[in-house]
Amino acid sequence: MQTSVRRLALRQLGISQFDQIKNVLNLLTPPNTRTLFSETGVWEKDYRLETRCRVEEWWHPRIMAQCQKHVLEEGSTKKKFYVLSMFPYPSGRLHMGHVRVYTISDTIGHFQRMRGHQVLNPMGWDAFGLPAENAAIERGLDPEDWTKHNIQSMREQLDSLGLCFNWNREVTTCLPEYYKWTQHLFVKLFEAGLAYQKEAMVNWDPIDQTVLADEQVDENGRSWRSGALVEQKLLTQWFIKTTNFAKPLLDSLADLPEWYGVKSMQANWIGECTGCYFDFRLKVNGQETEETLSAYASSPEMLFGAAYLAILPSHRLLHGSSSVRSTLVKAFQPGKDSLTEVTAHNLFTNREVPLVISHREAFDGYLDTKIGIPDSREEDLCVARALNLSWTTVLKNNEDGAQILINSDEFSGLTTQQAFDSITQKAREQKVGGYLTSPKLRDWLISRQRYWGTPIPVVHCGSCGPVAVPKEELPVRLPKLASLRGKCTSPLEAAHDWVNCTCPKCKGPARRETDTMDTFVDSAWYYFRYTDPHNPDRPFDRHLADHWLPVDVYIGGKEHAVMHLYYARFLCHFCNDQGLVAHKEPFWKLLVQGLIKGQTFKLADSGQYLKREEIDFTDEEPVARDGGRIEVTWEKMSKSKHNGLDPQEVVQQYGVDTVRLYILYAAPPEQDIFWNVKKDALPGVLRWQSRLWQLVTKLREARQHGGVPNPSLLKKKELAEAKRIWENKNYAIQKVTSYFTEDFLFNAAISRLMGLSNTLSRATLRVVQHSLEFEEALAALVRMTAPMAPHLASELWAGLCQVENPQNPLLHGGGDVLQQSWPVVDPEYTVAPDFVELSVRINNKVCGTVTVPFHVSKDSEQVQQLVMQSPLGQELLSKRNIKRAILSPRTTLINFLIDE
């Protein structure tokens, strides 16, 4: 009670009254109790463990409350900044990788707010998926209850780290108010002819009992999640025709800034888009069937010269429920090109070609169907001749060597390039193909035979076929199930009351689709929903999406560089094509962060991972206590490898700000961090925090005992020292701002701030007492530290604002440090002087200065010549053997290395 009254009284006291009560407070405070200036008005001289704990305890709730006041006002004149970190799967526990990515986004958010921007830094949950379903099965729980409990736990953990997200924009993909709009977007894809169902040989995970996309199978043929050896299974599946957008997705990469190598990964994934698909309808003995087929043409301009259509022996038509299967099986001769009685009617050229089963096991890339055009490829010519097929020649060489088309209907007479453009464009207009893509790319398989996912909003009617659920009936909600286990089918098959329904078209009996969507569909559009998270009428308002998009900085792991980014980019292109948004690309800058790796110890013979307590470290080489040679490596943190860390334990031991600074300082964001608290980064950031505290202590004590500051009392040498502080401050502001905005080199930013700290630490007492430059530099230093270490910087700023007789008007302005504006370079710093004073060193010893013209101050040869011609050079260097002269690129300094 006494403490509470004392705090209240202090808050009501004016600044001038602080000195009057210090002695009283010192008497009230026990000698071994650490106090906090913001709480008591008493400044601790040193930054010790107890002080750090008090600082974070005091400032954490205040910073969090302050962040929630940053309401994003529509119509604000502030420039927008959208910083987005990839939302997590709610496993229930944060890991150090989470701490790294969210520390980076939080730092950028604070920085941009201090620059006067309206910042959107939202958070949500990628909440559907196999892990929750498997965990629920193991524990006999409802996956919804399990997921919501984990979300609550992880949100508390995020809050404990002092991360300032826009929680009023939180999204959760497993909630009906979110997946209603996932289904809405699927229906739009379905209506556009981009979502379709077909039989396909798919990757089957025998452990998770579900289909995997090609991207979810590793190079060893194993599932990316369960590790099971993947099997091939023929199933009817849902696909999204992403290949229609391959060329725009490839081309628009050129408009984006460098993505840490991810742009090339995206380009390699898509491949060279030099061909396209055309649609065919199959016939048997001249009779049309229900079968349609898309086949790839590597030379679309020569389409009228097609001789046949080829499929692989593994094609679905030979193995599924197709009406032409028996005809194909009858004609198939293993190891040979097999001519069949099936013909393919080209819906674009209106011409028929025979269907051939190729002798090959694979075509280029992932193709299983291609158009044979003898004029385009030698291999196609050989097949056509061997099977005695006829074809039309479609190329003619002009006298000038140019090739033009013949026998190609309205396209005859065009050059090959003109025909390429015209044929593909008209095919697109007629909706029979023509979208440029590569042989490497396949359509996106989204079906999953599991329960915990977004239901596919389609019903199957015996009369109407697959019919999209009307938008006004969305969402199609997941029903509650007694059992989540299914044998090669979705568990939803058991929900009979849910499955059996009425066809929206004919009102006859129908069945709901029982597959659910892959979670990549949920995460392909969540960045849109953050811009308008509570809209009950549409996925998002175009005006709001256009305001916030593209995301200015998107932060996440490189493991998502292909799949997630490709799907998210595709969906944004699709929404742009539908007129839902103005932008094609969802993300402007991409910041891929590396892993945090821990030291692992495993037995060399068996590969078994050991805990640290199972190892003897007495000798130079560690050995297992039970015997056996140990292999020591650095690997991604994992419980199974006994090298993981609990973020909350680390924060409890070192503090939030120390962990944040360590993560930012240990390595550039895109590189891996090797977590070793005994070396390098951690001791460095601990020392730096103490040094920052000592600098504020230094200024407070100097002003407390030195009276009113008077810059006119400074002598020439002290004025020169103050000028160097001014220059160092401006250089630091310039570099740190650049690091924060261009390459996100937070480690370099911290190094530069450490350099400024060192400069201020060397300042003489009279410069600290009387110069405005020291005060301004320290204020800039604290403000630039704030985005990275907000708790410490908040207390430092409080101490600065209460310094006696401040000269800097900023310290009179009030407000916490995160409410201050980011420091800017003084205009006169950027004005090039006519002359600069160059420091001259000989064998690293300062020997004097020489004045040189500014325009030659970076030219090593001219500077060396001017120094040699100066009285200083004549006296000290004229008779010496100069081995080398080194002109500093950053400071006005030249160092001569001479023989002693």
PDB file of N, CA and C in Angstrom, residues 143-203:
ATOM      1  N   PRO A 143     -10.297 -31.879 -32.607  1.00  0.00           N
ATOM      2  CA  PRO A 143      -9.205 -31.031 -33.094  1.00  0.00           C
ATOM      3  C   PRO A 143      -9.490 -29.540 -32.937  1.00  0.00           C
ATOM      4  N   GLU A 144     -10.772 -29.158 -32.943  1.00  0.00           N
ATOM      5  CA  GLU A 144     -11.100 -27.746 -32.752  1.00  0.00           C
ATOM      6  C   GLU A 144     -10.750 -27.302 -31.336  1.00  0.00           C
ATOM      7  N   ASP A 145     -11.093 -28.126 -30.340  1.00  0.00           N
ATOM      8  CA  ASP A 145     -10.759 -27.782 -28.957  1.00  0.00           C
ATOM      9  C   ASP A 145      -9.248 -27.739 -28.759  1.00  0.00           C
ATOM     10  N   TRP A 146      -8.573 -28.720 -29.333  1.00  0.00           N
ATOM     11  CA  TRP A 146      -7.107 -28.803 -29.227  1.00  0.00           C
ATOM     12  C   TRP A 146      -6.467 -27.556 -29.833  1.00  0.00           C
ATOM     13  N   THR A 147      -6.949 -27.160 -31.004  1.00  0.00           N
ATOM     14  CA  THR A 147      -6.374 -26.019 -31.707  1.00  0.00           C
ATOM     15  C   THR A 147      -6.622 -24.718 -30.946  1.00  0.00           C
ATOM     16  N   LYS A 148      -7.843 -24.519 -30.466  1.00  0.00           N
ATOM     17  CA  LYS A 148      -8.150 -23.275 -29.753  1.00  0.00           C
ATOM     18  C   LYS A 148      -7.345 -23.163 -28.458  1.00  0.00           C
ATOM     19  N   HIS A 149      -7.147 -24.286 -27.777  1.00  0.00           N
ATOM     20  CA  HIS A 149      -6.328 -24.263 -26.564  1.00  0.00           C
ATOM     21  C   HIS A 149      -4.893 -23.868 -26.900  1.00  0.00           C
ATOM     22  N   ASN A 150      -4.363 -24.421 -27.978  1.00  0.00           N
ATOM     23  CA  ASN A 150      -2.991 -24.095 -28.384  1.00  0.00           C
ATOM     24  C   ASN A 150      -2.859 -22.635 -28.793  1.00  0.00           C
ATOM     25  N   ILE A 151      -3.873 -22.118 -29.465  1.00  0.00           N
ATOM     26  CA  ILE A 151      -3.830 -20.710 -29.872  1.00  0.00           C
ATOM     27  C   ILE A 151      -3.763 -19.808 -28.648  1.00  0.00           C
ATOM     28  N   GLN A 152      -4.577 -20.093 -27.653  1.00  0.00           N
ATOM     29  CA  GLN A 152      -4.564 -19.290 -26.440  1.00  0.00           C
ATOM     30  C   GLN A 152      -3.205 -19.333 -25.764  1.00  0.00           C
ATOM     31  N   SER A 153      -2.632 -20.530 -25.705  1.00  0.00           N
ATOM     32  CA  SER A 153      -1.311 -20.686 -25.079  1.00  0.00           C
ATOM     33  C   SER A 153      -0.243 -19.921 -25.844  1.00  0.00           C
ATOM     34  N   MET A 154      -0.244 -20.020 -27.170  1.00  0.00           N
ATOM     35  CA  MET A 154       0.794 -19.361 -27.965  1.00  0.00           C
ATOM     36  C   MET A 154       0.616 -17.847 -27.976  1.00  0.00           C
ATOM     37  N   ARG A 155      -0.620 -17.411 -27.897  1.00  0.00           N
ATOM     38  CA  ARG A 155      -0.824 -15.958 -27.852  1.00  0.00           C
ATOM     39  C   ARG A 155      -0.253 -15.392 -26.550  1.00  0.00           C
ATOM     40  N   GLU A 156      -0.440 -16.090 -25.458  1.00  0.00           N
ATOM     41  CA  GLU A 156       0.132 -15.649 -24.180  1.00  0.00           C
ATOM     42  C   GLU A 156       1.657 -15.624 -24.268  1.00  0.00           C
ATOM     43  N   GLN A 157       2.246 -16.616 -24.939  1.00  0.00           N
ATOM     44  CA  GLN A 157       3.697 -16.642 -25.097  1.00  0.00           C
ATOM     45  C   GLN A 157       4.181 -15.468 -25.947  1.00  0.00           C
ATOM     46  N   LEU A 158       3.447 -15.165 -27.024  1.00  0.00           N
ATOM     47  CA  LEU A 158       3.824 -14.026 -27.866  1.00  0.00           C
ATOM     48  C   LEU A 158       3.733 -12.727 -27.088  1.00  0.00           C
ATOM     49  N   ASP A 159       2.677 -12.585 -26.286  1.00  0.00           N
ATOM     50  CA  ASP A 159       2.526 -11.372 -25.477  1.00  0.00           C
ATOM     51  C   ASP A 159       3.661 -11.233 -24.469  1.00  0.00           C
ATOM     52  N   SER A 160       4.107 -12.363 -23.922  1.00  0.00           N
ATOM     53  CA  SER A 160       5.178 -12.315 -22.915  1.00  0.00           C
ATOM     54  C   SER A 160       6.491 -11.820 -23.518  1.00  0.00           C
ATOM     55  N   LEU A 161       6.621 -11.921 -24.846  1.00  0.00           N
ATOM     56  CA  LEU A 161       7.832 -11.448 -25.514  1.00  0.00           C
ATOM     57  C   LEU A 161       7.741  -9.965 -25.877  1.00  0.00           C
ATOM     58  N   GLY A 162       6.616  -9.332 -25.526  1.00  0.00           N
ATOM     59  CA  GLY A 162       6.474  -7.902 -25.782  1.00  0.00           C
ATOM     60  C   GLY A 162       6.308  -7.577 -27.256  1.00  0.00           C
ATOM     61  N   LEU A 163       5.739  -8.502 -28.042  1.00  0.00           N
ATOM     62  CA  LEU A 163       5.581  -8.293 -29.485  1.00  0.00           C
ATOM     63  C   LEU A 163       4.304  -7.507 -29.760  1.00  0.00           C
ATOM     64  N   CYS A 164       4.444  -6.421 -30.500  1.00  0.00           N
ATOM     65  CA  CYS A 164       3.329  -5.492 -30.700  1.00  0.00           C
ATOM     66  C   CYS A 164       2.623  -5.770 -32.019  1.00  0.00           C
ATOM     67  N   PHE A 165       1.748  -6.756 -32.035  1.00  0.00           N
ATOM     68  CA  PHE A 165       0.952  -7.063 -33.212  1.00  0.00           C
ATOM     69  C   PHE A 165      -0.373  -6.313 -33.167  1.00  0.00           C
ATOM     70  N   ASN A 166      -0.980  -6.163 -34.342  1.00  0.00           N
ATOM     71  CA  ASN A 166      -2.336  -5.612 -34.420  1.00  0.00           C
ATOM     72  C   ASN A 166      -3.320  -6.750 -34.135  1.00  0.00           C
ATOM     73  N   TRP A 167      -3.503  -7.053 -32.850  1.00  0.00           N
ATOM     74  CA  TRP A 167      -4.334  -8.199 -32.476  1.00  0.00           C
ATOM     75  C   TRP A 167      -5.804  -7.994 -32.843  1.00  0.00           C
ATOM     76  N   ASN A 168      -6.215  -6.771 -33.070  1.00  0.00           N
ATOM     77  CA  ASN A 168      -7.606  -6.551 -33.479  1.00  0.00           C
ATOM     78  C   ASN A 168      -7.855  -7.028 -34.912  1.00  0.00           C
ATOM     79  N   ARG A 169      -6.794  -7.457 -35.598  1.00  0.00           N
ATOM     80  CA  ARG A 169      -6.924  -7.986 -36.955  1.00  0.00           C
ATOM     81  C   ARG A 169      -6.582  -9.474 -37.024  1.00  0.00           C
ATOM     82  N   GLU A 170      -6.600 -10.132 -35.898  1.00  0.00           N
ATOM     83  CA  GLU A 170      -6.253 -11.554 -35.821  1.00  0.00           C
ATOM     84  C   GLU A 170      -7.176 -12.394 -36.710  1.00  0.00           C
ATOM     85  N   VAL A 171      -6.586 -13.336 -37.454  1.00  0.00           N
ATOM     86  CA  VAL A 171      -7.377 -14.284 -38.247  1.00  0.00           C
ATOM     87  C   VAL A 171      -6.989 -15.706 -37.839  1.00  0.00           C
ATOM     88  N   THR A 172      -7.970 -16.602 -37.925  1.00  0.00           N
ATOM     89  CA  THR A 172      -7.762 -18.015 -37.595  1.00  0.00           C
ATOM     90  C   THR A 172      -8.421 -18.832 -38.692  1.00  0.00           C
ATOM     91  N   THR A 173      -7.624 -19.584 -39.429  1.00  0.00           N
ATOM     92  CA  THR A 173      -8.122 -20.205 -40.658  1.00  0.00           C
ATOM     93  C   THR A 173      -9.157 -21.296 -40.409  1.00  0.00           C
ATOM     94  N   CYS A 174      -9.234 -21.854 -39.189  1.00  0.00           N
ATOM     95  CA  CYS A 174     -10.186 -22.940 -38.926  1.00  0.00           C
ATOM     96  C   CYS A 174     -11.553 -22.432 -38.469  1.00  0.00           C
ATOM     97  N   LEU A 175     -11.698 -21.114 -38.331  1.00  0.00           N
ATOM     98  CA  LEU A 175     -12.987 -20.568 -37.926  1.00  0.00           C
ATOM     99  C   LEU A 175     -13.884 -20.368 -39.153  1.00  0.00           C
ATOM    100  N   PRO A 176     -15.189 -20.645 -39.018  1.00  0.00           N
ATOM    101  CA  PRO A 176     -16.096 -20.507 -40.166  1.00  0.00           C
ATOM    102  C   PRO A 176     -16.067 -19.118 -40.791  1.00  0.00           C
ATOM    103  N   GLU A 177     -15.865 -18.074 -39.974  1.00  0.00           N
ATOM    104  CA  GLU A 177     -15.857 -16.724 -40.537  1.00  0.00           C
ATOM    105  C   GLU A 177     -14.636 -16.481 -41.426  1.00  0.00           C
ATOM    106  N   TYR A 178     -13.617 -17.347 -41.309  1.00  0.00           N
ATOM    107  CA  TYR A 178     -12.488 -17.268 -42.241  1.00  0.00           C
ATOM    108  C   TYR A 178     -12.681 -18.230 -43.412  1.00  0.00           C
ATOM    109  N   TYR A 179     -12.955 -19.517 -43.098  1.00  0.00           N
ATOM    110  CA  TYR A 179     -12.975 -20.470 -44.215  1.00  0.00           C
ATOM    111  C   TYR A 179     -14.212 -20.315 -45.101  1.00  0.00           C
ATOM    112  N   LYS A 180     -15.202 -19.557 -44.645  1.00  0.00           N
ATOM    113  CA  LYS A 180     -16.304 -19.187 -45.548  1.00  0.00           C
ATOM    114  C   LYS A 180     -15.742 -18.500 -46.791  1.00  0.00           C
ATOM    115  N   TRP A 181     -14.749 -17.651 -46.588  1.00  0.00           N
ATOM    116  CA  TRP A 181     -14.202 -16.877 -47.704  1.00  0.00           C
ATOM    117  C   TRP A 181     -13.148 -17.664 -48.468  1.00  0.00           C
ATOM    118  N   THR A 182     -12.510 -18.634 -47.813  1.00  0.00           N
ATOM    119  CA  THR A 182     -11.658 -19.572 -48.564  1.00  0.00           C
ATOM    120  C   THR A 182     -12.530 -20.342 -49.560  1.00  0.00           C
ATOM    121  N   GLN A 183     -13.697 -20.782 -49.089  1.00  0.00           N
ATOM    122  CA  GLN A 183     -14.640 -21.489 -49.966  1.00  0.00           C
ATOM    123  C   GLN A 183     -15.173 -20.550 -51.060  1.00  0.00           C
ATOM    124  N   HIS A 184     -15.435 -19.311 -50.705  1.00  0.00           N
ATOM    125  CA  HIS A 184     -15.911 -18.321 -51.676  1.00  0.00           C
ATOM    126  C   HIS A 184     -14.907 -18.186 -52.826  1.00  0.00           C
ATOM    127  N   LEU A 185     -13.610 -18.088 -52.485  1.00  0.00           N
ATOM    128  CA  LEU A 185     -12.581 -17.953 -53.517  1.00  0.00           C
ATOM    129  C   LEU A 185     -12.471 -19.228 -54.350  1.00  0.00           C
ATOM    130  N   PHE A 186     -12.671 -20.396 -53.708  1.00  0.00           N
ATOM    131  CA  PHE A 186     -12.672 -21.647 -54.461  1.00  0.00           C
ATOM    132  C   PHE A 186     -13.813 -21.644 -55.481  1.00  0.00           C
ATOM    133  N   VAL A 187     -14.989 -21.186 -55.072  1.00  0.00           N
ATOM    134  CA  VAL A 187     -16.131 -21.143 -55.989  1.00  0.00           C
ATOM    135  C   VAL A 187     -15.817 -20.230 -57.175  1.00  0.00           C
ATOM    136  N   LYS A 188     -15.147 -19.107 -56.920  1.00  0.00           N
ATOM    137  CA  LYS A 188     -14.779 -18.220 -58.024  1.00  0.00           C
ATOM    138  C   LYS A 188     -13.802 -18.915 -58.967  1.00  0.00           C
ATOM    139  N   LEU A 189     -12.872 -19.685 -58.420  1.00  0.00           N
ATOM    140  CA  LEU A 189     -11.958 -20.467 -59.263  1.00  0.00           C
ATOM    141  C   LEU A 189     -12.735 -21.501 -60.076  1.00  0.00           C
ATOM    142  N   PHE A 190     -13.702 -22.142 -59.432  1.00  0.00           N
ATOM    143  CA  PHE A 190     -14.525 -23.160 -60.096  1.00  0.00           C
ATOM    144  C   PHE A 190     -15.330 -22.523 -61.235  1.00  0.00           C
ATOM    145  N   GLU A 191     -15.914 -21.383 -60.968  1.00  0.00           N
ATOM    146  CA  GLU A 191     -16.707 -20.697 -61.985  1.00  0.00           C
ATOM    147  C   GLU A 191     -15.856 -20.200 -63.148  1.00  0.00           C
ATOM    148  N   ALA A 192     -14.581 -19.916 -62.862  1.00  0.00           N
ATOM    149  CA  ALA A 192     -13.663 -19.464 -63.915  1.00  0.00           C
ATOM    150  C   ALA A 192     -13.047 -20.622 -64.684  1.00  0.00           C
ATOM    151  N   GLY A 193     -13.432 -21.861 -64.330  1.00  0.00           N
ATOM    152  CA  GLY A 193     -12.883 -23.033 -65.008  1.00  0.00           C
ATOM    153  C   GLY A 193     -11.488 -23.402 -64.550  1.00  0.00           C
ATOM    154  N   LEU A 194     -11.076 -22.867 -63.406  1.00  0.00           N
ATOM    155  CA  LEU A 194      -9.715 -23.108 -62.906  1.00  0.00           C
ATOM    156  C   LEU A 194      -9.659 -24.158 -61.800  1.00  0.00           C
ATOM    157  N   ALA A 195     -10.790 -24.545 -61.248  1.00  0.00           N
ATOM    158  CA  ALA A 195     -10.851 -25.634 -60.267  1.00  0.00           C
ATOM    159  C   ALA A 195     -11.585 -26.790 -60.931  1.00  0.00           C
ATOM    160  N   TYR A 196     -10.930 -27.941 -60.980  1.00  0.00           N
ATOM    161  CA  TYR A 196     -11.527 -29.067 -61.684  1.00  0.00           C
ATOM    162  C   TYR A 196     -11.136 -30.368 -60.989  1.00  0.00           C
ATOM    163  N   GLN A 197     -11.860 -31.432 -61.337  1.00  0.00           N
ATOM    164  CA  GLN A 197     -11.644 -32.741 -60.726  1.00  0.00           C
ATOM    165  C   GLN A 197     -11.296 -33.742 -61.826  1.00  0.00           C
ATOM    166  N   LYS A 198     -10.304 -34.571 -61.538  1.00  0.00           N
ATOM    167  CA  LYS A 198      -9.966 -35.624 -62.490  1.00  0.00           C
ATOM    168  C   LYS A 198      -9.266 -36.761 -61.755  1.00  0.00           C
ATOM    169  N   GLU A 199      -9.241 -37.920 -62.415  1.00  0.00           N
ATOM    170  CA  GLU A 199      -8.460 -39.043 -61.897  1.00  0.00           C
ATOM    171  C   GLU A 199      -6.985 -38.753 -62.124  1.00  0.00           C
ATOM    172  N   ALA A 200      -6.188 -39.108 -61.158  1.00  0.00           N
ATOM    173  CA  ALA A 200      -4.752 -38.862 -61.302  1.00  0.00           C
ATOM    174  C   ALA A 200      -3.972 -39.825 -60.427  1.00  0.00           C
ATOM    175  N   MET A 201      -2.789 -40.188 -60.920  1.00  0.00           N
ATOM    176  CA  MET A 201      -1.847 -40.920 -60.087  1.00  0.00           C
ATOM    177  C   MET A 201      -1.273 -39.911 -59.101  1.00  0.00           C
ATOM    178  N   VAL A 202      -1.464 -40.185 -57.830  1.00  0.00           N
ATOM    179  CA  VAL A 202      -1.078 -39.205 -56.822  1.00  0.00           C
ATOM    180  C   VAL A 202      -0.117 -39.818 -55.815  1.00  0.00           C
ATOM    181  N   ASN A 203       0.526 -38.928 -55.054  1.00  0.00           N
ATOM    182  CA  ASN A 203       1.436 -39.344 -53.993  1.00  0.00           C
ATOM    183  C   ASN A 203       0.609 -39.621 -52.741  1.00  0.00           C
TER     184      ASN A 203
END
